[in-house]
Amino acid sequence: MATNALGLFNAPSSALEAAGALKGAGFDSPTVISPIPIHGIDEVLGKKKSIIKRFTFFGALFGGIAGFALAAGTAVMYIHATGGRPIIAIPPFLIITYELTILCGILATVLGFILGSRLPAFKNRVYVPEVAVDKFAVTVLCEDPERLKRAHDILQSSGAEEIREVEGEQ
Amino acid sequence: MSFIDTLRSRWQEYRRPGYYENFDYAWTMTIDLDSCTGCGACVTACQAENNIPLVGEEELARGREMHWIRIERYWEGEFPNAKLNFIPMLCQHCDAAPCETVCPVSATYHNQDGLNAQVYNRCVGTRSCAVYCPYEVRYFNYYNHEWPSPLDQQLNPDVTVREKGVMEKCTFCIQRIRQAKDAAKDDGRRRVLDGEVQPACVQTCASQAMVFGNRNDSQSEVFKSMNDPRAYHVLEEVNTAPSVVYLKKVEVNG
Amino acid sequence: MSVSIVPTLKLLKPAAMVVAVAFFGLIVGYWANAAFTSGNAPSFAPGYAPEQPIDFSHRVHAGENQIDCLYCHTQASRSASAGVPSVDKCAGCHQQVATDRPQIRRVLEYWENQEPIPWIKVHDLPDFVYFPHKRHVAAGVACQTCHGPVETMDVVSRQAPSQMGICLNCHKEHQVEFGTDCLTCHK
Amino acid sequence: MANQDISFAQINDDVVRSLVVTGRKYYITLAISILVTFTCFVGPWFYQLRYGIGAAGMNHPTVWGTYLASFIFWIGLSHSGTLLSAVLHLTNSEWRKAMYRSAEAMTLFSVMVAAMMVMVHVGRPWFVHWAVPYPNQMEMWPNFRSPLMFDVMAITTYMTGSIIFIYMGTIPDFAAVRDRTTGWRHHMYVLLSLGWRGTDTEWNRLHWAYTFLAVLIVPLAVSVHSIVSWDFALSVVPALHQTIFAPYFVVGAIYSGTAGIVTVMFVLRKYMKFEHLITKLHFDNLGKLLLVMSLLWTYINMVELFTGWYSESSEEYEALNFRLFGFYGPLYWEMILFCALAPLLLISKRFRTSFVPMLILSIVINIGMYTERFLIVATSLPRQYLPDAWGMYVPSLVEIAIMVGSFGMFTTLFLVFVKIFPSISLYEVKETLPEPQPKPQADSGAP
C-alpha cells in the first residue's frame, strides 16, 4: 500500500496554496478533501473535464427515441383502435417521449456521476474524519521517503495545522 | 428502397384514424321516439339477456343502478299541460368514443365491426371511461353480485358474469352477433343477413321502435331508418359520432 | 485512516445471501406460476391428470382401434363444447364387446341404473373465454393441436396451458380474419 | 441563511444529534402515526378489497370520489419540494440551503402516498401491473394514448427523479454523519455515502450531476401536474373540459406544496431544535412565494368561472351553478376564504415572520386546497349532460378513514426519514457561512 502525505488546514485558501505549491514542486495532482466545495479550485488544480454532460445528453437522446419507439411499437404490435384516433397518434406519444427522455436523462446522469467520481470506494482511500467537519486536507501520493519529506516541508510552509502520513489509495 | 416503401405504407396505414377501413359491418341502431311508449320492456330484456345483476333497493338508493339500457324521462310543462318524453339511453358505440382513448389498459377499444368493445377480464377498474362517457351509460360493479338460487339458473351461459371492480356496458348483444356470424359461416355466407341479428332490447320492443342492423349495407332496414329526416344524434355537439340514431318525436300540437 | 465500503459489504454478506435467495425464489416462483398454474386454479396447469371413475383408455380406443374422435365427441363439430359421450354411446358397443372385464361391467352398471358416469373435466378454460369447438373443427384444426396426443394416453392429462398467448399465436399463424380482436374470444 | 455566528462543528453536532438522539415525544408520535395508518388506512382498505369499491360512497354519475381527490392533493403537495429546490439551486439562492432537504423529502413521500391512493382507487388493484409496459404472453400492452398512462409514466419518472435528486444531494452529508455514528447506523451510512470523501473531483462531479438533475427535474415537475390535470381536462365533461386546467393544477400544486413546506419547516424547527438554522428569513421568503401563488391561483380560479359564465352553454352553466350554489356551495366559499382571502394576510411582513400564524395559515391553505380537489371531482361529475343521470355524491366512512390514514402514512414515512436522512443539508448550510480564514502564522506549524 502506498504512503501519502496529508496536511490539515483550517482555511480553504491555505489548503489551495499548499495544493498549488505541491503541484508546482512536481507532485502529480494533489487531492484536496474538504467539507464544502471550494471556490476557485479549478484555477489551482486545473479545470476538470466532466463526462457527465455527455452521459446526460446521450441518455436523454436515447430515452426520447426509446420512448417514442415504445409507444409506437407496442401500439402496432397489438392493434386496438381507440376513439377514432390513429394507431400511431403523435400528440399523446410525444408525452410518453417527453417523460422517458427525462427518465433516461436522469438515470444516465447518475451513471455518469458514479463513473466520473469513482464512487463507490472499494479500496481503502485516504481520508481523515476531520474533513467532514471543518478541516481542509491536502494529500499527495509519495513513492519514497525522500518525496515524503519534501511534501512534508511544502505542507508545513503553507501553514498546515497538522501533517500525517496515511496509508491508502488516492 | 422497398424497405422504405413498406415502412412508408405501414406508417400511412397506422396514421389513418381508426385503422380499420374496409370492414363488413358497422352495427347501428335507430330508436324511433315517436313509437317509444316508455314501457321499459327493453330494460328487462337486457337485464335477462346479459346477466345484469339486480342491485336491490338499498344500492339503488345509493345511485348504483345497473341497467345497460335505461329509459330517461323528461317532463315538459306544468301540471295540467304536463307532457312526458322518453328517451331510451344505451351505449352509443361512438366511432370517436372518449371512453376508449382513456382506458390505460385497452380494456375498451373499437373493433372492426364498429362496436365499442368492453373486455371485462382486462378491466382494472379505474372508472375513467365512465367519467369520459357523456351519455353516462357505463356501469360499474361496486361489489360481487349474487344470484340466489334459483335465479342463478337463468344466467346466460354465453355472457360473462362480471366480477367486482369491473366496468360493464351495452355490447349490442355481442353474443347474438357472434352466433349469427357463426350461422352465416356455416351457410358459407360472407355476411350476416339483414334482420338476422337482433339485440334483446330490439327483439322485445313491443312498438317496434328500435331497428338494428348494418349501416354499411344500403339495403338494410336500419340504413333506411337512419336516413329519415327526423334522425338525429344525442349530444351531437360533443363530436362522438355515435352509432345509435334517434328519430325525433312528432309533435302533434306545438 | 481511510475509507472504503468493503468492510461493511463483508459484514452484510449473510443479509445479501438472504436477499439473493429471496430474489432467486421470487424468480423461480414467478416462473413456476407462469408455467404451471396460470389461470388461477391448479387444474389449469399442464400435466393435470385426475383419476377418472372409469379407467377409460384413449390409447385403446382412439389409438389401437382407430375410433375417430368425433365418433364419441360428436358435439365438437356441432356446438361450442365438445361434450362427453353419454353412457348410451359406451353401452352401444360394450353390450357386445369385452363385457367380461370388470371396468366394462361397471360402465354397464351405470347404464342399467340410468345414471351418468361422473367424469372429471380435464381441459377447462377460464369462464370469461368463449371457445367454440365447432368453428375450429370446421376450420380443420386437429384435436391434438390443443389436447396433445390423446391417442397415446391411457390416462388423459392436460397438455396446453390455456393461456391467451397460445390462442393468439395460432390465430396469427393461420391469419384468422380479425382473429386477434378481443371480442372473438371474450364477450 | 443560517445565523452567521455558528461554527461548522456545531452544524455537524446539531444534525448528528437530530439523527441519533431520540426523545420520547418522537416515539409517541411515531406510534400514533403508525396506529393511525393501520386502523384508518390498512384496515379499511382490506375491507374494501374484500367487499369491493362499493365500500366507498361512489355511485353512478360520480364514479370518481375522494380517492382521486386525495391523489391529486398528494401529488399537488409533492410539487413544491423538488421543483422549488431545483429552481432555487439553479438560481443560486442561498436561503434554499437550510430547507431543501426536508422539502424534497415531502415531495418524495407525498408521491408515494399518491401512488398508494391510486391503488386504493382502482377497482381491481391486483391487476394494476397491466398498466406497466412489460412483455407478456397475452401480447397486450398498455394503451399509451390514454391520459392515465401519461400519469403512470410521469409519476414513475417523477418518483425516480425525486429519489435520485434527494439521495445525490445527501451523499456528502451521509459521509459526514458516517464518521460520527457507530454500530448499525455507521454501516448504513457507509453504504449510503458510497465511500464519499469530499475530494475536489467528487465535489466537481457532484456539482455537475446535481445541476443537470435540477435542469431535468424542473420541466418534469411541471409536466407531472399538467398531466394529472389532463386526466380531467381531456374528458368532455362540462366544467372539466377546460384548457386552463393544466396551469391551474400546476399553480395549485405549487401553492399547496409551498404551504406544506411551511408546515414541515415549522415542525422541524420546533421539534428538531433547528432554530438557528431555519430562521425568520425562510418564513419570510416562503410567505412571499405563498402570496404570489395565492394571487395566481385566485386569478386562474376567476378565469375558470369566466369561461363557463361567458359560454352560456347550458351544461357549463349548470355545472358552475351547482359548484357555486349547489349542495357543496358552502365548501366552495370555504375554499375561496381559505385559499384566496386568508393568504392576503401575507402582505404584512410581521405576519410572514411570525411562526405560529404562518403555521396556521399553511394548514388552512392546505385544507382549502384539499377542498378544491374534492370539489373538482364532486361537483363536476354529478352534473353532466343528461339530467336524468344527475346524482349526488357523499363520501362514505371508509373513504374518510382512508383519507385520514393517508396522512398517518405520510407522517410515518416522514418520521422515519428524519432519523435516517440528515434533514438539514450540512455542506450547503456551511457554504452559506463565512469562509474560514487562515489563522495568524503564529498558530500554525505546531504538529
GROMACS .gro file of C-alpha atoms in nm, chain B residues 43-183:
model
  141
  213VAL     CA    1  -8.463  -0.273  -1.988
  214THR     CA    2  -8.598  -0.600  -1.860
  215ALA     CA    3  -8.498  -0.793  -2.170
  216CYS     CA    4  -8.146  -0.657  -2.146
  217GLN     CA    5  -8.129  -0.747  -1.778
  218ALA     CA    6  -8.226  -1.104  -1.855
  219GLU     CA    7  -8.009  -1.148  -2.160
  220ASN     CA    8  -7.686  -1.004  -2.032
  221ASN     CA    9  -7.665  -1.136  -1.676
  222ILE     CA   10  -7.709  -0.789  -1.537
  223PRO     CA   11  -7.744  -0.807  -1.161
  224LEU     CA   12  -8.038  -0.675  -0.967
  225VAL     CA   13  -7.869  -0.448  -0.718
  226GLY     CA   14  -8.159  -0.420  -0.478
  227GLU     CA   15  -8.336  -0.132  -0.316
  228GLU     CA   16  -8.056  -0.017  -0.090
  229GLU     CA   17  -7.792   0.009  -0.361
  230LEU     CA   18  -8.041   0.174  -0.595
  231ALA     CA   19  -8.098   0.443  -0.336
  232ARG     CA   20  -7.722   0.500  -0.329
  233GLY     CA   21  -7.734   0.559  -0.704
  234ARG     CA   22  -7.572   0.236  -0.813
  235GLU     CA   23  -7.829   0.118  -1.058
  236MET     CA   24  -7.731  -0.142  -1.314
  237HIS     CA   25  -7.901  -0.149  -1.649
  238TRP     CA   26  -7.727  -0.121  -1.980
  239ILE     CA   27  -8.028   0.049  -2.130
  240ARG     CA   28  -8.238   0.294  -1.934
  241ILE     CA   29  -8.547   0.494  -2.018
  242GLU     CA   30  -8.479   0.858  -1.946
  243ARG     CA   31  -8.790   1.054  -1.863
  244TYR     CA   32  -8.819   1.427  -1.915
  245TRP     CA   33  -9.121   1.631  -1.812
  246GLU     CA   34  -9.228   1.928  -2.011
  247GLY     CA   35  -9.468   2.199  -1.896
  248GLU     CA   36  -9.662   2.248  -1.575
  249PHE     CA   37  -9.925   2.022  -1.428
  250PRO     CA   38 -10.240   2.049  -1.633
  251ASN     CA   39 -10.046   2.061  -1.959
  252ALA     CA   40  -9.762   1.838  -1.846
  253LYS     CA   41  -9.606   1.619  -2.110
  254LEU     CA   42  -9.374   1.324  -2.059
  255ASN     CA   43  -9.098   1.246  -2.303
  256PHE     CA   44  -8.899   0.924  -2.312
  257ILE     CA   45  -8.562   0.856  -2.450
  258PRO     CA   46  -8.404   0.512  -2.415
  259MET     CA   47  -8.036   0.563  -2.344
  260LEU     CA   48  -7.780   0.292  -2.410
  261CYS     CA   49  -7.417   0.276  -2.512
  262GLN     CA   50  -7.396   0.476  -2.831
  263HIS     CA   51  -7.100   0.276  -2.968
  264CYS     CA   52  -6.941   0.602  -3.075
  265ASP     CA   53  -6.691   0.593  -3.358
  266ALA     CA   54  -6.491   0.862  -3.180
  267ALA     CA   55  -6.559   0.742  -2.829
  268PRO     CA   56  -6.399   0.940  -2.546
  269CYS     CA   57  -6.411   0.632  -2.321
  270GLU     CA   58  -6.181   0.433  -2.548
  271THR     CA   59  -5.892   0.674  -2.552
  272VAL     CA   60  -5.874   0.699  -2.176
  273CYS     CA   61  -5.851   0.333  -2.079
  274PRO     CA   62  -5.489   0.276  -1.974
  275VAL     CA   63  -5.502  -0.099  -2.037
  276SER     CA   64  -5.702  -0.110  -2.363
  277ALA     CA   65  -5.991  -0.286  -2.192
  278THR     CA   66  -6.223  -0.083  -2.408
  279TYR     CA   67  -6.150  -0.021  -2.775
  280HIS     CA   68  -6.317  -0.004  -3.111
  281ASN     CA   69  -6.341  -0.322  -3.310
  282GLN     CA   70  -6.368  -0.375  -3.682
  283ASP     CA   71  -6.746  -0.413  -3.667
  284GLY     CA   72  -6.792  -0.064  -3.533
  285LEU     CA   73  -6.857  -0.191  -3.183
  286ASN     CA   74  -6.729  -0.023  -2.873
  287ALA     CA   75  -6.587  -0.331  -2.707
  288GLN     CA   76  -6.553  -0.377  -2.334
  289VAL     CA   77  -6.330  -0.664  -2.228
  290TYR     CA   78  -6.428  -0.739  -1.871
  291ASN     CA   79  -6.133  -0.954  -1.777
  292ARG     CA   80  -5.888  -0.685  -1.886
  293CYS     CA   81  -6.055  -0.409  -1.684
  294VAL     CA   82  -5.865  -0.282  -1.382
  295GLY     CA   83  -6.145  -0.053  -1.270
  296THR     CA   84  -6.004   0.298  -1.297
  297ARG     CA   85  -6.361   0.404  -1.388
  298SER     CA   86  -6.221   0.678  -1.608
  299CYS     CA   87  -6.425   0.555  -1.904
  300ALA     CA   88  -6.744   0.624  -1.710
  301VAL     CA   89  -6.623   0.976  -1.638
  302TYR     CA   90  -6.534   1.036  -2.001
  303CYS     CA   91  -6.863   0.900  -2.134
  304PRO     CA   92  -7.100   1.194  -2.193
  305TYR     CA   93  -7.401   0.959  -2.211
  306GLU     CA   94  -7.345   0.806  -1.867
  307VAL     CA   95  -7.410   0.456  -1.993
  308ARG     CA   96  -7.120   0.276  -1.834
  309TYR     CA   97  -7.199   0.087  -1.517
  310PHE     CA   98  -6.955  -0.024  -1.255
  311ASN     CA   99  -6.962  -0.338  -1.042
  312TYR     CA  100  -6.917  -0.198  -0.695
  313TYR     CA  101  -6.914  -0.543  -0.542
  314ASN     CA  102  -6.961  -0.907  -0.637
  315HIS     CA  103  -7.324  -0.960  -0.723
  316GLU     CA  104  -7.504  -1.276  -0.633
  317TRP     CA  105  -7.788  -1.461  -0.794
  318PRO     CA  106  -7.957  -1.650  -0.515
  319SER     CA  107  -8.086  -1.989  -0.624
  320PRO     CA  108  -8.289  -2.045  -0.841
  321LEU     CA  109  -8.203  -1.715  -1.015
  322ASP     CA  110  -7.859  -1.848  -1.099
  323GLN     CA  111  -8.028  -2.097  -1.330
  324GLN     CA  112  -8.135  -1.818  -1.563
  325LEU     CA  113  -7.786  -1.678  -1.620
  326ASN     CA  114  -7.694  -1.667  -1.985
  327PRO     CA  115  -7.402  -1.907  -2.040
  328ASP     CA  116  -7.284  -1.706  -2.339
  329VAL     CA  117  -7.221  -1.393  -2.138
  330THR     CA  118  -6.951  -1.345  -1.879
  331VAL     CA  119  -7.066  -1.281  -1.523
  332ARG     CA  120  -6.877  -0.975  -1.413
  333GLU     CA  121  -6.659  -0.954  -1.106
  334LYS     CA  122  -6.638  -0.668  -0.859
  335GLY     CA  123  -6.430  -0.375  -0.974
  336VAL     CA  124  -6.518  -0.417  -1.342
  337MET     CA  125  -6.687  -0.171  -1.574
  338GLU     CA  126  -6.964  -0.300  -1.795
  339LYS     CA  127  -7.196  -0.164  -2.059
  340CYS     CA  128  -7.416  -0.244  -2.355
  341THR     CA  129  -7.245  -0.469  -2.611
  342PHE     CA  130  -7.523  -0.464  -2.873
  343CYS     CA  131  -7.564  -0.827  -2.758
  344ILE     CA  132  -7.229  -0.936  -2.894
  345GLN     CA  133  -7.313  -1.299  -2.814
  346ARG     CA  134  -7.602  -1.282  -3.060
  347ILE     CA  135  -7.390  -1.114  -3.325
  348ARG     CA  136  -7.127  -1.385  -3.287
  349GLN     CA  137  -7.391  -1.653  -3.313
  350ALA     CA  138  -7.535  -1.501  -3.631
  351LYS     CA  139  -7.188  -1.477  -3.781
  352ASP     CA  140  -7.132  -1.840  -3.691
  353ALA     CA  141  -7.452  -1.938  -3.866
   0.00000   0.00000   0.00000
